[in-house]
mmCIF file of C-alpha atoms in Angstrom:
data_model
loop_
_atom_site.group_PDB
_atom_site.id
_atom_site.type_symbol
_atom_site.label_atom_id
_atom_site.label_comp_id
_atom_site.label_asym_id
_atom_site.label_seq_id
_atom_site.Cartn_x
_atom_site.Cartn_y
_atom_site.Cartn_z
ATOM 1 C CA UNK A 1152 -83.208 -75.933 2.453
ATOM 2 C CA UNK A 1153 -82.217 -74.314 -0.779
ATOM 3 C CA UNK A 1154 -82.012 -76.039 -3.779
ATOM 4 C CA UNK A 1155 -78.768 -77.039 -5.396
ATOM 5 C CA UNK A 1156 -76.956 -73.838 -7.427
ATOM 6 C CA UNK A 1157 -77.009 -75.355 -11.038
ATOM 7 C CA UNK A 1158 -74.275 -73.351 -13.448
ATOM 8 C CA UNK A 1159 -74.530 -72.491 -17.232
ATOM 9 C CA UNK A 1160 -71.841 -71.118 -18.773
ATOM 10 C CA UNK A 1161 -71.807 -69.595 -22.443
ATOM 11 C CA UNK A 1162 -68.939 -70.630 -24.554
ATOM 12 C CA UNK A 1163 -67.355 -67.157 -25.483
ATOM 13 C CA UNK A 1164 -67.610 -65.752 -28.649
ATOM 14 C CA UNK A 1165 -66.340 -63.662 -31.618
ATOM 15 C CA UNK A 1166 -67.836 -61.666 -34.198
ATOM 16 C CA UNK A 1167 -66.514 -61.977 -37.385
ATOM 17 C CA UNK A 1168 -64.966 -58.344 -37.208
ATOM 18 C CA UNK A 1169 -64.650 -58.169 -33.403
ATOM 19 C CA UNK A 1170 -61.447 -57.832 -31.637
ATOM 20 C CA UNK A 1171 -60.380 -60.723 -28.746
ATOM 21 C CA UNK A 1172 -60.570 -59.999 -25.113
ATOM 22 C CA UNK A 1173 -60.626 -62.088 -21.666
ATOM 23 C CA UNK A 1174 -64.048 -62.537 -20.347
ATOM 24 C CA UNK A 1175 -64.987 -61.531 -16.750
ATOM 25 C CA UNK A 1176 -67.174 -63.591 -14.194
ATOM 26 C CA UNK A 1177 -69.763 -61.890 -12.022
ATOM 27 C CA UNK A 1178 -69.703 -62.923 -8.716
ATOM 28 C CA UNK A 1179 -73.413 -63.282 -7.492
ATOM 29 C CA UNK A 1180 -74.229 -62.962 -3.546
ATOM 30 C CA UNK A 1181 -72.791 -65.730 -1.225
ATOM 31 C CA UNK A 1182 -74.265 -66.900 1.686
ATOM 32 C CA UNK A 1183 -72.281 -65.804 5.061
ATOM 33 C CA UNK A 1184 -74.063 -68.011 7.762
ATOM 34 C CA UNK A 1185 -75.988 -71.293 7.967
ATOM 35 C CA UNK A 1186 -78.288 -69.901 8.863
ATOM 36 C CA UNK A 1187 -78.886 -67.470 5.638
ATOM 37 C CA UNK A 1188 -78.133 -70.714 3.907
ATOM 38 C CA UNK A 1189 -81.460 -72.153 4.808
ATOM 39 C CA UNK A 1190 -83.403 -68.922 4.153
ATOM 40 C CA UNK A 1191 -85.690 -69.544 1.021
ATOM 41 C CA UNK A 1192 -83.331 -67.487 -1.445
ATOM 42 C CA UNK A 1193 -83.257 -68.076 -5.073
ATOM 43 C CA UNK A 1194 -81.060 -70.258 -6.661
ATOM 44 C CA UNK A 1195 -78.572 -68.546 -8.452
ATOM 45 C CA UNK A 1196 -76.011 -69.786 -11.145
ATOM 46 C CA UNK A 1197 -73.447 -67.484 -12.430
ATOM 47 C CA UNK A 1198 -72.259 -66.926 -15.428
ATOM 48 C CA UNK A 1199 -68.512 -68.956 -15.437
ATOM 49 C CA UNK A 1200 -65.423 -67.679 -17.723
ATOM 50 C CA UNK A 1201 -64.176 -70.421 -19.976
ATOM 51 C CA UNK A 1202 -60.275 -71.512 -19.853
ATOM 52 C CA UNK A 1203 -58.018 -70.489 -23.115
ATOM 53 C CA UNK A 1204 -57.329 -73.031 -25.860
ATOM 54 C CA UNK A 1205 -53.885 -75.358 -25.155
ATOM 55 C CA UNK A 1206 -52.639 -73.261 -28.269
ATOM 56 C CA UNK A 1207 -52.363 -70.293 -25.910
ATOM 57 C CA UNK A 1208 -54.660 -68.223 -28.628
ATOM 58 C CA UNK A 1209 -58.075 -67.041 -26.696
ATOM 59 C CA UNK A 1210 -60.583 -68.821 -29.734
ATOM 60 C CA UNK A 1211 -64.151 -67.220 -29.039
ATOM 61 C CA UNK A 1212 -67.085 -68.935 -30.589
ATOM 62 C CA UNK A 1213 -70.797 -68.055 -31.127
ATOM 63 C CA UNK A 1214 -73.398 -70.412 -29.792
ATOM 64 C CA UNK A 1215 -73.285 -74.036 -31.675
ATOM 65 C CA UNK A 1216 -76.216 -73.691 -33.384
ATOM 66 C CA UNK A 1217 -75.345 -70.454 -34.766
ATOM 67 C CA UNK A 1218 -75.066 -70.179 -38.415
ATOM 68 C CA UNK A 1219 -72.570 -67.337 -38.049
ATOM 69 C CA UNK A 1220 -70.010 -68.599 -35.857
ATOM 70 C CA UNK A 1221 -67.639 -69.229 -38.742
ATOM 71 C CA UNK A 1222 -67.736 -65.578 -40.111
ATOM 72 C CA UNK A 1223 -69.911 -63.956 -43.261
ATOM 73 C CA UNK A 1224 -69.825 -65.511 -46.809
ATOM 74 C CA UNK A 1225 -69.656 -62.372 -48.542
ATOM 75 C CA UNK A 1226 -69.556 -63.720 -52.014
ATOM 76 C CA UNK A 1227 -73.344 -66.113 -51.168
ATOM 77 C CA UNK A 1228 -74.221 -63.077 -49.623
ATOM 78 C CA UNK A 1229 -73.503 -60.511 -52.290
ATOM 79 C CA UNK A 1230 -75.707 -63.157 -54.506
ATOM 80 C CA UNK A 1231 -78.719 -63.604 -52.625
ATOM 81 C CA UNK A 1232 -78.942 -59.708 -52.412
ATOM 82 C CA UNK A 1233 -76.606 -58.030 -54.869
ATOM 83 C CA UNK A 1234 -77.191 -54.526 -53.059
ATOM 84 C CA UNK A 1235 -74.305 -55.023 -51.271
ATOM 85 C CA UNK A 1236 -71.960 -55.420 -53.853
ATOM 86 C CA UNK A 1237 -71.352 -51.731 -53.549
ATOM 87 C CA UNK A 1238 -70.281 -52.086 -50.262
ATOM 88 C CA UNK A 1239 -67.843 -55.194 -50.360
ATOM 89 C CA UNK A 1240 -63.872 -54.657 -50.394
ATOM 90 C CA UNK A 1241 -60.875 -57.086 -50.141
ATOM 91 C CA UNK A 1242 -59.045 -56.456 -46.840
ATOM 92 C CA UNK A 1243 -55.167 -56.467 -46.782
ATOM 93 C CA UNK A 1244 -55.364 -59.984 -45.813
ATOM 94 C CA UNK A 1245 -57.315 -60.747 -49.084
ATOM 95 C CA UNK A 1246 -60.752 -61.482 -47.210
ATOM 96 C CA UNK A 1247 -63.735 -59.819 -47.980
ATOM 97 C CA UNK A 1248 -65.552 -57.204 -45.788
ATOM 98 C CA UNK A 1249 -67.121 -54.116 -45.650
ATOM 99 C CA UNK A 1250 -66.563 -50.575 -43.294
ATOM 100 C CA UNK A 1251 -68.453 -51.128 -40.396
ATOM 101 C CA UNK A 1252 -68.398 -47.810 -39.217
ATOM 102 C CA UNK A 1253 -70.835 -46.894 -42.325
ATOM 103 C CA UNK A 1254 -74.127 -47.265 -41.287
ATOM 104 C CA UNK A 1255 -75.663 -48.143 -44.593
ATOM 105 C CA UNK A 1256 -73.399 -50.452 -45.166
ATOM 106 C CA UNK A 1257 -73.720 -52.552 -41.903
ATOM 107 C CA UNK A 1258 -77.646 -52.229 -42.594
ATOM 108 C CA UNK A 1259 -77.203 -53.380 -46.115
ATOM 109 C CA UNK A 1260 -75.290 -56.317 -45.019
ATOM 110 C CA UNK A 1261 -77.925 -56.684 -42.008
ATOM 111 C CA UNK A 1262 -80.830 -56.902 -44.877
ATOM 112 C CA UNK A 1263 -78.836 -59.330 -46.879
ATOM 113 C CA UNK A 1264 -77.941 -61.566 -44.026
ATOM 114 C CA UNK A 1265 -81.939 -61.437 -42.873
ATOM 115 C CA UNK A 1266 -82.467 -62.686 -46.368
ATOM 116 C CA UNK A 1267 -79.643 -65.132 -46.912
ATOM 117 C CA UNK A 1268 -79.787 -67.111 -43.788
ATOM 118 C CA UNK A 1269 -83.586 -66.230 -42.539
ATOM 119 C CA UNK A 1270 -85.961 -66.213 -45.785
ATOM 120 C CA UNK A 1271 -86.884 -62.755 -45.366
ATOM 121 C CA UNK A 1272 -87.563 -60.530 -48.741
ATOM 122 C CA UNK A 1273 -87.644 -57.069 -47.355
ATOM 123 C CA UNK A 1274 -86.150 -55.444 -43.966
ATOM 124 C CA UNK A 1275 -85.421 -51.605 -43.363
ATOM 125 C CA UNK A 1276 -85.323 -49.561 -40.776
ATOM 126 C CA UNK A 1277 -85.379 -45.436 -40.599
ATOM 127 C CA UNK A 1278 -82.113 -43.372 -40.638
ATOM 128 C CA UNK A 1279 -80.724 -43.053 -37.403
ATOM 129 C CA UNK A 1280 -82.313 -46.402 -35.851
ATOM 130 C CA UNK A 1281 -80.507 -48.742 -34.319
ATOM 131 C CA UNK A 1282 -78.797 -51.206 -36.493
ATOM 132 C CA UNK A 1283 -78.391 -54.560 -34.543
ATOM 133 C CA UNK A 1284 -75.669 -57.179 -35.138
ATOM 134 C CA UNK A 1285 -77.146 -60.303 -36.073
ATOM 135 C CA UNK A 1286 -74.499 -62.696 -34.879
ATOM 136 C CA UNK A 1287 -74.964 -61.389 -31.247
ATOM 137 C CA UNK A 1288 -78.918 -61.050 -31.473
ATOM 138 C CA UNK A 1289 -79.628 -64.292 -32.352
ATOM 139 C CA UNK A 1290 -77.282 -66.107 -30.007
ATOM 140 C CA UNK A 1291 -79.282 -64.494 -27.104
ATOM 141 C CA UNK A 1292 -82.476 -66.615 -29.013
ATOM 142 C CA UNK A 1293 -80.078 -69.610 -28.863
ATOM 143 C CA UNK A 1294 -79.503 -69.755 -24.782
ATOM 144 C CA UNK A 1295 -83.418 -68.362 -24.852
ATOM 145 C CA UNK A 1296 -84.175 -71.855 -26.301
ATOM 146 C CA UNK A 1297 -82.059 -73.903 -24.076
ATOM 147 C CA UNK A 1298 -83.105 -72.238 -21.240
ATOM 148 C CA UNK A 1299 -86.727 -73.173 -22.251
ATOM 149 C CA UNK A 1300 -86.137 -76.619 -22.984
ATOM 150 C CA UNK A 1301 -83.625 -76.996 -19.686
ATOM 151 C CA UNK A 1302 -81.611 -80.277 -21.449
ATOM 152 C CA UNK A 1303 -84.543 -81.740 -23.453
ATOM 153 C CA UNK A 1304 -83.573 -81.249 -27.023
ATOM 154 C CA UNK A 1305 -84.367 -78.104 -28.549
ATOM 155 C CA UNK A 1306 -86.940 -77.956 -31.085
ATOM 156 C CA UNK A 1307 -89.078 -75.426 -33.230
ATOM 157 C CA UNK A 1308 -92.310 -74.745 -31.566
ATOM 158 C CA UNK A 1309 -94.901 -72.993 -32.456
ATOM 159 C CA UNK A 1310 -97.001 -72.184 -29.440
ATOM 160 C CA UNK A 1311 -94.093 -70.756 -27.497
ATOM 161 C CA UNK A 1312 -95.057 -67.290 -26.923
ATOM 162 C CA UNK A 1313 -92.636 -64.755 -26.146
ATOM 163 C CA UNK A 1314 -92.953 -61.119 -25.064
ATOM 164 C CA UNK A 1315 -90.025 -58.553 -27.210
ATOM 165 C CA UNK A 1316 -89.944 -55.649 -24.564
ATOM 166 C CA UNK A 1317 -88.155 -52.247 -26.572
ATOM 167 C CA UNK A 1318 -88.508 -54.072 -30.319
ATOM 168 C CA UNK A 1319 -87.237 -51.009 -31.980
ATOM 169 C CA UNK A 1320 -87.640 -50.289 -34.816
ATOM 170 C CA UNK A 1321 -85.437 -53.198 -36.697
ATOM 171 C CA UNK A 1322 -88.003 -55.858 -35.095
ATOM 172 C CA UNK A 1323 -85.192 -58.227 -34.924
ATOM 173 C CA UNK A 1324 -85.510 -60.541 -31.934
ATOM 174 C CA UNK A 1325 -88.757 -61.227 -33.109
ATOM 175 C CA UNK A 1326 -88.194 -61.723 -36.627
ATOM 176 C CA UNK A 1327 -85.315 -63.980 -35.613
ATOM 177 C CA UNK A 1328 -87.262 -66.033 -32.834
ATOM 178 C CA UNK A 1329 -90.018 -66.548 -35.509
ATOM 179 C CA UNK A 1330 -88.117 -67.379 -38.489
ATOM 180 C CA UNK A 1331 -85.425 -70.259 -36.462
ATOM 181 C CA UNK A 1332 -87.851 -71.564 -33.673
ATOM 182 C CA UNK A 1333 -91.203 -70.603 -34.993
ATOM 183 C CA UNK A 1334 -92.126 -68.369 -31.986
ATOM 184 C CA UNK A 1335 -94.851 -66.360 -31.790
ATOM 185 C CA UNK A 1336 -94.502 -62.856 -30.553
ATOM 186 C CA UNK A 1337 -95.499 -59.510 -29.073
ATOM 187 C CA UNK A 1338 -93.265 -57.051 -29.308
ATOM 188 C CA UNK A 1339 -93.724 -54.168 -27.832
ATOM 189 C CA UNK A 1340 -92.171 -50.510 -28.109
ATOM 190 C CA UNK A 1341 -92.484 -46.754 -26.233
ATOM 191 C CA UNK A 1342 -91.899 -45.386 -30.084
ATOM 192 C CA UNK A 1343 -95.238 -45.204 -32.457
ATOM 193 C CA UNK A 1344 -92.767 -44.938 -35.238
ATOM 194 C CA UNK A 1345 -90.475 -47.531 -34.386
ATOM 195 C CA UNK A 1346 -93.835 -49.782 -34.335
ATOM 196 C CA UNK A 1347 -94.855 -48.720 -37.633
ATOM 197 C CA UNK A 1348 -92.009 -49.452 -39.208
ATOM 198 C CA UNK A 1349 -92.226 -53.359 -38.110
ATOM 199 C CA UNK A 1350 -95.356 -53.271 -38.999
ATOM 200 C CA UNK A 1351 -94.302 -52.119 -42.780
ATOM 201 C CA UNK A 1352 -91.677 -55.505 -41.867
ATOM 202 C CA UNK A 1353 -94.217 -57.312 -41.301
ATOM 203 C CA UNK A 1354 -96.525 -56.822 -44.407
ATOM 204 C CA UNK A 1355 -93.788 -56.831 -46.561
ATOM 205 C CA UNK A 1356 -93.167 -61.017 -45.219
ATOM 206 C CA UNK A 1357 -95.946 -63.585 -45.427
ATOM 207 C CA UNK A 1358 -93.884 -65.757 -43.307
ATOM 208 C CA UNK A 1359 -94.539 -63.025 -40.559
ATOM 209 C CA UNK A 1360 -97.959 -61.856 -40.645
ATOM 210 C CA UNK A 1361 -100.127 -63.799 -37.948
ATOM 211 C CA UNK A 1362 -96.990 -64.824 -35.978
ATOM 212 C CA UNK A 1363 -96.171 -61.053 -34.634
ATOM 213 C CA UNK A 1364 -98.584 -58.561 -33.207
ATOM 214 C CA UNK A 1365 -97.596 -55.132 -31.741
ATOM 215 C CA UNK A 1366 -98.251 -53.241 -28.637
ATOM 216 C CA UNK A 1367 -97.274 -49.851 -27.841
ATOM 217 C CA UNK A 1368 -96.141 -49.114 -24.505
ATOM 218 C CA UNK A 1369 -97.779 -45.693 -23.202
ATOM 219 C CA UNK A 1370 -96.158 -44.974 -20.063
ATOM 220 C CA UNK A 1371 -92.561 -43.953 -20.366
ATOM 221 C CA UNK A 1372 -92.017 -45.915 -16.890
ATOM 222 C CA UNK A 1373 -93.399 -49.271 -16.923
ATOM 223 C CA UNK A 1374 -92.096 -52.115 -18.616
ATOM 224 C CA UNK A 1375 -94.337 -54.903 -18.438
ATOM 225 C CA UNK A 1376 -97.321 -52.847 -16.904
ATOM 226 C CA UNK A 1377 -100.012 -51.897 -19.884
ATOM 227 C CA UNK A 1378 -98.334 -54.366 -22.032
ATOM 228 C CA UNK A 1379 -99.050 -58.088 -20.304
ATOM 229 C CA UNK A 1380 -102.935 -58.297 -20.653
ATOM 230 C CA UNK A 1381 -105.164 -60.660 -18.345
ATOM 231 C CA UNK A 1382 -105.123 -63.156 -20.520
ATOM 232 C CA UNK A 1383 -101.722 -63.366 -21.642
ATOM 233 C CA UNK A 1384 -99.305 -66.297 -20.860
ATOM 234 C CA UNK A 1385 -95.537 -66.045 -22.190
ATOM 235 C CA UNK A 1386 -93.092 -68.670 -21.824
ATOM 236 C CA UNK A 1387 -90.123 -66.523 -22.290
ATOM 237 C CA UNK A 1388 -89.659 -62.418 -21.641
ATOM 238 C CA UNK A 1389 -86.676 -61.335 -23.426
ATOM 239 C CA UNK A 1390 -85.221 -57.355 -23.439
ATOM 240 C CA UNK A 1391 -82.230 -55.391 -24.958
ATOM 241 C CA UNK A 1392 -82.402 -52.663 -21.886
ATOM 242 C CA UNK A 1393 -80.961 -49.134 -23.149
ATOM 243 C CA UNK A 1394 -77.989 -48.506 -21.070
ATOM 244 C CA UNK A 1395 -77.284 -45.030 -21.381
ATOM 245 C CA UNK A 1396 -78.334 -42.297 -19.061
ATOM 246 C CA UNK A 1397 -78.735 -39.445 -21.205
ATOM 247 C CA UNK A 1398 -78.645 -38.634 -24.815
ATOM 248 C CA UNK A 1399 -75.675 -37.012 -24.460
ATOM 249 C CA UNK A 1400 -73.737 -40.121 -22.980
ATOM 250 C CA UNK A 1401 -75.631 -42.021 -25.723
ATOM 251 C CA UNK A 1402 -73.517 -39.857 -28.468
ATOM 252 C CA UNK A 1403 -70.423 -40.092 -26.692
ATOM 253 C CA UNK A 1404 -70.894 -43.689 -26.681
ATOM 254 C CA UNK A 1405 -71.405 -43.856 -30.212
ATOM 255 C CA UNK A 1406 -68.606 -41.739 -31.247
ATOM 256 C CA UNK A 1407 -66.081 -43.863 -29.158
ATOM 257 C CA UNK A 1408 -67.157 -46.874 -31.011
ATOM 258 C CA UNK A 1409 -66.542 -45.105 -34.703
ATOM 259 C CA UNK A 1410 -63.294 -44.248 -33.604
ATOM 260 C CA UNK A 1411 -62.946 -47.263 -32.302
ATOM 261 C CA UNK A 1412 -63.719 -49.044 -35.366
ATOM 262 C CA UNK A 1413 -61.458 -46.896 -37.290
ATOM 263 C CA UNK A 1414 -58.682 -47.959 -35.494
ATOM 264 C CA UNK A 1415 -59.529 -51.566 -35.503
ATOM 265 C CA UNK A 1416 -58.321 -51.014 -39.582
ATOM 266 C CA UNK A 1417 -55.558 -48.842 -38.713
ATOM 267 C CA UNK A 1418 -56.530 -45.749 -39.704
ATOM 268 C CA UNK A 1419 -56.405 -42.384 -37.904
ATOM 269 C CA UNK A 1420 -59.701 -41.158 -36.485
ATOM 270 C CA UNK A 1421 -61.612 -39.010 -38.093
ATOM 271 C CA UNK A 1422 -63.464 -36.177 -36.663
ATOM 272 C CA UNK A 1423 -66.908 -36.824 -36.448
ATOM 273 C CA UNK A 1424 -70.382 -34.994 -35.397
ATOM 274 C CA UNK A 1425 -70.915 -34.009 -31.447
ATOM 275 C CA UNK A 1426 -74.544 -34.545 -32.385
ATOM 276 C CA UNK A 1427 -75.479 -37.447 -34.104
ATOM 277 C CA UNK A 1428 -78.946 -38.274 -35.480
ATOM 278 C CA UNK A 1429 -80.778 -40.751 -33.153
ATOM 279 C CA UNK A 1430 -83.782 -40.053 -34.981
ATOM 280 C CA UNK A 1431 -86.437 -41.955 -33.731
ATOM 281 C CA UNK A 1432 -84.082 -44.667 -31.744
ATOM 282 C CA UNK A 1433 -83.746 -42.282 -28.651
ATOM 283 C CA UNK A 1434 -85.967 -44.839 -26.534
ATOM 284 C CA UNK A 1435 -83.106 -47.878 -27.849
ATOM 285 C CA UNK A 1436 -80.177 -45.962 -26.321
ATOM 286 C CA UNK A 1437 -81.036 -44.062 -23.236
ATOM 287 C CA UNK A 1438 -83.792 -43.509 -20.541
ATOM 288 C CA UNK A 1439 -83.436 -41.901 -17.291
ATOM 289 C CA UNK A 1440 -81.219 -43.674 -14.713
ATOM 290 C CA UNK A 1441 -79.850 -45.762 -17.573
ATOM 291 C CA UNK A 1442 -79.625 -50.100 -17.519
ATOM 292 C CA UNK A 1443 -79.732 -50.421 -13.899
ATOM 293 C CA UNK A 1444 -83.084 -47.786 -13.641
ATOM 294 C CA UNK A 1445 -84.650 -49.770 -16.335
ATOM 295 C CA UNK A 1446 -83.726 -53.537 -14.542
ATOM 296 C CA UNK A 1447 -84.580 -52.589 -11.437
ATOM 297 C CA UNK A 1448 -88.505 -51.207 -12.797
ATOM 298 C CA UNK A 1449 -88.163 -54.523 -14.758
ATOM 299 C CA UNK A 1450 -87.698 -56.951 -11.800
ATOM 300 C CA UNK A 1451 -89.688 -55.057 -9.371
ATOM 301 C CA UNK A 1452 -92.619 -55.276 -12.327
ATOM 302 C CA UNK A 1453 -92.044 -58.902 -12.876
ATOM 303 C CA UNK A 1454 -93.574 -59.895 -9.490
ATOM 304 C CA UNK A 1455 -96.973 -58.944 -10.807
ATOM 305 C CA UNK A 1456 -96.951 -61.119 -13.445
ATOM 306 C CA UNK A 1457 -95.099 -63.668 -12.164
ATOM 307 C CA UNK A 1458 -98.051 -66.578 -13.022
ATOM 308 C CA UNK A 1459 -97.784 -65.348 -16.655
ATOM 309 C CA UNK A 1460 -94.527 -65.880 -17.174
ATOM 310 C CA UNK A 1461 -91.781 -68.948 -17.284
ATOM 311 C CA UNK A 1462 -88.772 -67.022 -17.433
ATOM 312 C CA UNK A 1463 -88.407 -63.016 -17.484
ATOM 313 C CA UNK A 1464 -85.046 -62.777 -19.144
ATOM 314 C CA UNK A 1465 -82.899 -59.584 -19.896
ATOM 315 C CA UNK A 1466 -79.480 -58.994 -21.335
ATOM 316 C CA UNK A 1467 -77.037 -56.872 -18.921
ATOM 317 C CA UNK A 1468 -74.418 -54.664 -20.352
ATOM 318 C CA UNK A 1469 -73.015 -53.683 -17.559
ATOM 319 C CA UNK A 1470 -71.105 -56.234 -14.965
ATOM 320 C CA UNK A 1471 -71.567 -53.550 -12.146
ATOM 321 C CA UNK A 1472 -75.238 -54.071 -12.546
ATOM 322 C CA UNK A 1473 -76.023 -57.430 -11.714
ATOM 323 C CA UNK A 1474 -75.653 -57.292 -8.128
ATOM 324 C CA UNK A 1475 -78.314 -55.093 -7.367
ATOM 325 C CA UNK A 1476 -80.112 -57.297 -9.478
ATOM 326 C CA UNK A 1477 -79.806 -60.332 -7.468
ATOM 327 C CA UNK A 1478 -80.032 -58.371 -4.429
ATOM 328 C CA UNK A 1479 -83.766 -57.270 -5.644
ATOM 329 C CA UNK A 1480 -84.769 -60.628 -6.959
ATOM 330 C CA UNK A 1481 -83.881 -61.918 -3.542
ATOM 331 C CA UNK A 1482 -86.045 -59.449 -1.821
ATOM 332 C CA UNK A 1483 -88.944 -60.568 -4.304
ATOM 333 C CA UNK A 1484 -88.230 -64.430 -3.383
ATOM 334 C CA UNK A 1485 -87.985 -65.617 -6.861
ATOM 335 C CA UNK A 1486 -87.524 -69.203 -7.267
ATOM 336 C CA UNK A 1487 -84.334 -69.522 -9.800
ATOM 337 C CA UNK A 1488 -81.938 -67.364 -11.320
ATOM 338 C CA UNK A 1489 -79.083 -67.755 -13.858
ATOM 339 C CA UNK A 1490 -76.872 -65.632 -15.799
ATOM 340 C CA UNK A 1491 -75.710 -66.361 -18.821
ATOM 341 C CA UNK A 1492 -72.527 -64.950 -20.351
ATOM 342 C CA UNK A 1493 -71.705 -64.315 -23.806
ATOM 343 C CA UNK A 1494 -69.196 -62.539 -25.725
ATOM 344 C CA UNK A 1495 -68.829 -61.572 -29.233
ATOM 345 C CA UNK A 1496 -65.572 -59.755 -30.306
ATOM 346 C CA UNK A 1497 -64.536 -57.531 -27.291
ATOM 347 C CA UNK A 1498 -68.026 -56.849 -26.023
ATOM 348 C CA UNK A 1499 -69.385 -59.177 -22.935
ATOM 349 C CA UNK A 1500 -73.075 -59.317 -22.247
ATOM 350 C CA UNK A 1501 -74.606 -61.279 -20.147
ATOM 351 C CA UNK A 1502 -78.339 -63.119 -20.023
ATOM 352 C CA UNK A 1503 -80.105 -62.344 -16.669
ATOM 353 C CA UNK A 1504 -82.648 -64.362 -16.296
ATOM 354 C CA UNK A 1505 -85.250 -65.757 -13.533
ATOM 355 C CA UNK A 1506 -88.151 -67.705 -12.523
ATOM 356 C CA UNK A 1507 -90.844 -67.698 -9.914
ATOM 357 C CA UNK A 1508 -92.199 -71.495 -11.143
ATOM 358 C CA UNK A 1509 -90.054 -74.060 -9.341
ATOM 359 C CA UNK A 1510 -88.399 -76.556 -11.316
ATOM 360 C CA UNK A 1511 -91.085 -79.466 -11.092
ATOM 361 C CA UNK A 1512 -93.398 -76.357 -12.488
ATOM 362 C CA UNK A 1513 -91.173 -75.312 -15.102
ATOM 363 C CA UNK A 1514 -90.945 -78.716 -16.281
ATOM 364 C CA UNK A 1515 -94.256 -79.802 -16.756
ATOM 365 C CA UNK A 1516 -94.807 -76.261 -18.481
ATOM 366 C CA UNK A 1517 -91.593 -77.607 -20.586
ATOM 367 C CA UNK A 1518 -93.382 -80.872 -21.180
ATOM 368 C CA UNK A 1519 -96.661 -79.272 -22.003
ATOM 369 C CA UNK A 1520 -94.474 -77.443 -25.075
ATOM 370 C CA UNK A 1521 -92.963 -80.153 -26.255
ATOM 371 C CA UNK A 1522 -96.324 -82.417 -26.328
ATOM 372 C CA UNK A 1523 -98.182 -79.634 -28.087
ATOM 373 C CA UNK A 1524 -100.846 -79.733 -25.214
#
């Protein structure tokens, strides 16, 4: 008999320059017989669309426990790192902001943010990297942690160990688990130059040396293989999948969202560059076959290290793609899996994860955490 579907929902959510939009609800496989019904399939919980306020205005919040969900406080920011006074303007509305489509501005306010809300005294990454929002990346730590803890309360622990797969070269899922949960990690990367420069992170933060180490993935097509060692034992997996195809559709993608952004302000787009400079932040936008290649390598890779694991997690850009997901973690027999949704602004993304520990497993490895044994 298969075990009851349980459901977790995200509340939706807005970044503090993101536009509104209705959220959409993958629908995962449904059994057609009673007889499938019995078949030992995994339990799956979709992600579930949240109804609009009684105002009739669509109000999109981050996850509760993030310290963003009420916008940026540009004028605490601009004082705890007065670089990015340069960049700060009043809006028509009177607010203050700065131009997100300027990339040293959004990784100026990225640094000050880092060091504002998160302790840490340096962060940088390369021109061309891949500048992450941190409203968005830390929520996905948020549902991380109550997927963990599965309704105990949540708590800072630091034995939790958590594999980064595709760190980049900002370093920021594993600066952020570290810094709000105390997590320790391994993050792990394809680029030796991208790992070098979270390394230079790292030394340049006492509260991060010890708690991150770095591996460097060698084989263009393996995820987890040559990075989980024998001896390794994660409780969470966690991934930010590049969903592009090419380099090419990875520039087209970017110059849609500048022109994007420029209209979100009203103005007239701008012609900008065919070829933009990825520099070393190729391997964060694109591999071959895109998101759905790079899941399917993922889940099929899982299997191996299924004893090492609690929960492989992954976020999904792309709705189309999660039913060949479940489809393959079907075929693998994989004890639980749930999708979380989450939108900030007018971007939906959505938190695949799954388990091959039943629950009565996953909670004594949950009670283990929480005891400190």
């Amino acid at each position: 008999m298969s075990k009851p579907i349980v459901k977790i929902a995200a509340k939706p959510a807005m970044s503090p320059t993101g536009k509104r939009s209705k959220p959409s609800t993958p629908k995962p496989p449904v059994a057609k017989s009673a007889k499938s019904a019995k078949s030992a399939k995994p339990n799956i919980a979709p992600a579930k669309a949240m109804s609009k306020p009684k105002q009739g205005v669509e109000r999109k919040t981050l996850h509760p426990r993030n310290l963003h969900a009420h916008g940026y406080d540009f004028s605490a920011l601009m004082t705890s790192y007065p670089k990015l006074k340069t960049f700060v303007r009043p809006t028509p509305y009177g607010a203050l902001s700065i131009d997100f489509a300027d990339p040293l501005a959004v990784k100026t306010l990225n640094a000050a943010l880092l060091k504002h809300h998160y302790g840490l005294a340096f962060w940088d990454i390369p021109k061309g990297a891949l500048c992450p929002p941190i409203p968005g990346r830390v929520d996905y730590l948020h549902y991380l942690a109550d997927l963990l803890f599965e309704g105990a309360p949540v708590q800072r622990a630091g034995q939790v160990s958590v594999l980064d797969i595709g760190t980049g070269a900002n370093g920021v899922y594993a600066i952020l688990g570290h810094q709000v949960y105390g997590w320790q990690f391994v993050a792990s990367d394809i680029n030796a130059e991208s790992l070098a420069n979270v390394q230079r992170i790292i030394d340049n933060n006492p509260s991060l040396q010890g708690h991150l180490s770095l591996r460097q993935q060698q084989d263009e097509k393996s995820v987890f293989k040559g990075i989980i060692q024998a001896s390794d034992r994660f409780e969470l997996t966690l991934c930010n999948p590049p969903f592009h195809g090419s380099l090419k559709e990875a520039s087209e993608g970017s110059l849609r969202k500048v022109r994007n952004l420029q209209l979100n302000r009203g103005e007239q787009p701008k012609a900008a560059s065919a070829t933009l400079n990825f520099g070393g932040q190729a391997a964060e936008l694109w591999c071959q076959g895109g998101e759905r290649q790079f899941l399917a390598t993922m889940i099929r890779e899982s299997q191996a290290f299924a004893e090492q694991c609690l929960w492989f997690t992954s976020l999904v850009s792309k709705q189309e793609n999660l039913k060949p997901c479940y489809q393959a973690l079907a075929k693998l027999g994989v004890d639980t899996v749930k999708t979380i949704e989450m939108q900030q602004g007018n971007k939906i993304t959505r938190v695949l994860a799954w388990s091959f520990h039943s629950q009565a497993k996953r909670l004594q490895w949950r009670n283990q955490i929480v005891s400190g044994t």
